[in-house]
Amino acid sequence: MRVLGVDPGLTRCGVGVVEGVAGRPLTMLGVGVVRTPADAELGQRLVAVEQGIEQWLDQYRPEFVAVERVFSQHNVRTVMGTAQASAVAMLCAARRGIPVALHTPSEVKAAVTGSGRADKAQVGAMVTRLLRLAAPPKPADAADALALAICHIWRAPAQNRLRQAVALHAAGAPPTSKGRRG
């Protein structure tokens, strides 16, 4: 599975591509940041984010895009920019028919470090270890993008099984006895 992780932001939008499957060593294929000038007009900044993400999609051809779910912050201006950059990433993926998964910051931290309250340094250290890198990716937005991709690779199999079970239940199919002993 190849996943593009996107840590959305207007000034710095972290991007990272990870390939692998749950339970096996993962491989980083690329990591970086799409930057926009803080003094540029909002529309121009959104176009720059779109162009940057499109380049990553063209170069790495991911099967999935994992985006950090925007959560409420005290600074409305910051959360608005994050939400706008997030929407651009989702739009770019949807335009190509690539499935998008949203993960909360605490889900990502818990998946990568074991604690939903881990700080940026802990996330960077674990990303470095899990991907066997020489040093943590800089800036933190880049490491966070890789963490999103890792989280999705590890969580996707369970999420897919859950979706299938819900779909079967909704269709009225009886539960299977697979794995049960009677």
XYZ file of C-alpha atoms in Angstrom:
182
model
C 0.000 0.000 0.000
C 1.349 3.432 -0.943
C 0.008 6.390 1.050
C 0.534 10.131 0.698
C 0.217 11.727 4.121
C -0.759 15.407 4.205
C -0.329 17.617 7.263
C -2.375 20.584 6.006
C -1.298 24.175 6.427
C -1.244 27.325 4.338
C 2.319 28.399 5.114
C 3.772 24.886 5.431
C 1.834 21.864 4.170
C 3.711 18.705 5.125
C 3.718 15.851 2.615
C 5.204 12.392 2.883
C 4.857 9.107 1.033
C 5.182 5.761 2.798
C 4.860 2.307 1.284
C 4.229 -0.982 3.046
C 1.695 -3.128 4.837
C 0.752 -3.524 8.471
C 3.081 -5.843 10.348
C 6.015 -5.392 7.953
C 8.801 -2.815 7.784
C 7.686 0.388 6.056
C 9.602 2.431 3.486
C 9.656 6.190 3.097
C 9.564 7.125 -0.585
C 9.599 10.897 -0.152
C 9.037 13.704 2.329
C 8.829 17.462 2.081
C 6.839 20.617 2.585
C 4.738 22.660 0.178
C 5.377 26.276 1.181
C 3.471 29.453 0.404
C 4.421 33.049 1.242
C 2.461 34.378 4.209
C 2.029 37.751 2.492
C 0.505 36.303 -0.710
C -3.215 36.574 -1.470
C -5.264 33.641 -0.134
C -6.319 32.416 -3.579
C -2.724 32.369 -4.781
C -1.675 30.424 -1.694
C -4.385 27.809 -2.256
C -3.327 27.424 -5.904
C 0.286 26.952 -4.757
C -0.802 24.239 -2.293
C -2.820 22.559 -5.054
C 0.112 22.643 -7.485
C 2.455 21.223 -4.859
C 0.119 18.364 -3.955
C -0.533 17.618 -7.634
C 3.236 17.282 -8.167
C 3.445 14.778 -5.300
C 0.481 12.818 -6.696
C 2.082 12.782 -10.167
C 5.486 11.696 -8.882
C 4.475 9.036 -6.337
C 1.054 7.824 -7.548
C -0.309 6.867 -4.100
C -3.216 4.459 -3.651
C -4.546 6.459 -0.694
C -4.247 9.965 0.693
C -4.318 10.397 4.483
C -5.100 13.920 5.689
C -5.063 15.242 9.229
C -8.622 15.925 10.352
C -8.991 19.582 11.234
C -9.886 20.098 14.858
C -11.061 23.163 16.716
C -8.346 25.453 17.940
C -8.487 28.708 19.844
C -7.088 30.639 16.900
C -9.895 30.708 14.298
C -7.591 32.202 11.660
C -5.175 29.271 11.991
C -7.906 26.635 11.854
C -9.441 28.274 8.764
C -6.143 28.115 6.849
C -5.645 24.515 7.924
C -9.175 23.607 6.828
C -8.698 25.307 3.459
C -5.408 23.485 2.798
C -7.055 20.229 3.918
C -9.891 20.758 1.435
C -7.383 21.355 -1.374
C -5.640 18.040 -0.594
C -8.958 16.175 -0.539
C -10.023 17.820 -3.809
C -6.772 16.861 -5.561
C -7.188 13.229 -4.472
C -10.901 13.081 -5.317
C -10.264 14.515 -8.779
C -8.035 11.480 -9.445
C -10.340 8.961 -7.774
C -7.899 8.333 -4.924
C -9.601 7.414 -1.630
C -9.050 9.903 1.205
C -8.900 9.019 4.895
C -9.044 11.584 7.678
C -7.209 10.908 10.937
C -7.267 13.049 14.067
C -3.976 14.204 15.577
C -4.551 11.992 18.638
C -5.216 8.928 16.426
C -1.960 9.536 14.575
C 0.045 10.089 17.762
C -1.430 6.959 19.364
C -0.736 4.845 16.274
C 2.876 5.978 15.958
C 3.955 6.459 19.589
C 1.394 4.541 21.648
C 0.125 7.746 23.281
C -2.466 10.142 21.895
C -0.815 12.905 23.924
C 2.698 12.552 22.490
C 4.536 15.754 21.608
C 6.067 16.632 18.233
C 9.530 15.462 19.310
C 8.193 12.020 20.269
C 6.323 11.704 16.958
C 9.463 12.719 15.033
C 11.593 10.235 16.965
C 9.198 7.352 16.318
C 8.800 8.219 12.623
C 12.602 8.204 12.373
C 12.789 4.813 14.068
C 9.875 3.200 12.191
C 11.170 4.301 8.786
C 14.827 3.646 9.697
C 15.903 7.211 8.900
C 19.201 8.796 9.898
C 17.473 11.833 11.469
C 13.946 13.118 12.088
C 12.449 14.861 9.053
C 12.411 18.651 9.349
C 10.301 20.681 9.816
C 7.840 18.910 12.099
C 5.118 19.252 9.420
C 7.090 16.813 7.245
C 7.413 14.283 10.083
C 3.699 14.678 10.834
C 2.847 13.892 7.192
C 4.859 10.661 7.394
C 3.131 9.811 10.688
C -0.254 10.240 8.961
C 0.771 7.838 6.197
C 2.054 5.293 8.754
C -1.144 5.602 10.776
C -3.251 4.929 7.707
C -1.234 1.889 6.650
C -1.582 0.404 10.123
C -5.261 1.286 10.619
C -6.622 0.608 7.111
C -6.962 -3.212 7.419
C -9.058 -2.942 10.594
C -11.124 -0.062 9.180
C -11.813 -2.061 6.004
C -12.972 -5.101 8.006
C -15.241 -2.868 10.083
C -16.738 -1.261 6.945
C -17.369 -4.703 5.438
C -19.073 -5.916 8.611
C -21.294 -2.826 8.731
C -22.183 -3.266 5.048
C -23.077 -6.931 5.590
C -25.182 -6.061 8.619
C -26.991 -3.322 6.698
C -27.681 -5.787 3.876
C -29.192 -8.253 6.368
C -26.507 -10.899 5.959
C -26.108 -13.219 8.951
C -22.798 -13.030 10.811
C -20.278 -15.673 9.822
C -18.984 -18.289 12.222
C -15.463 -17.902 10.862
C -13.001 -18.267 13.692
C -15.622 -19.414 16.234
C -15.637 -22.791 17.880
C -18.869 -24.408 18.882
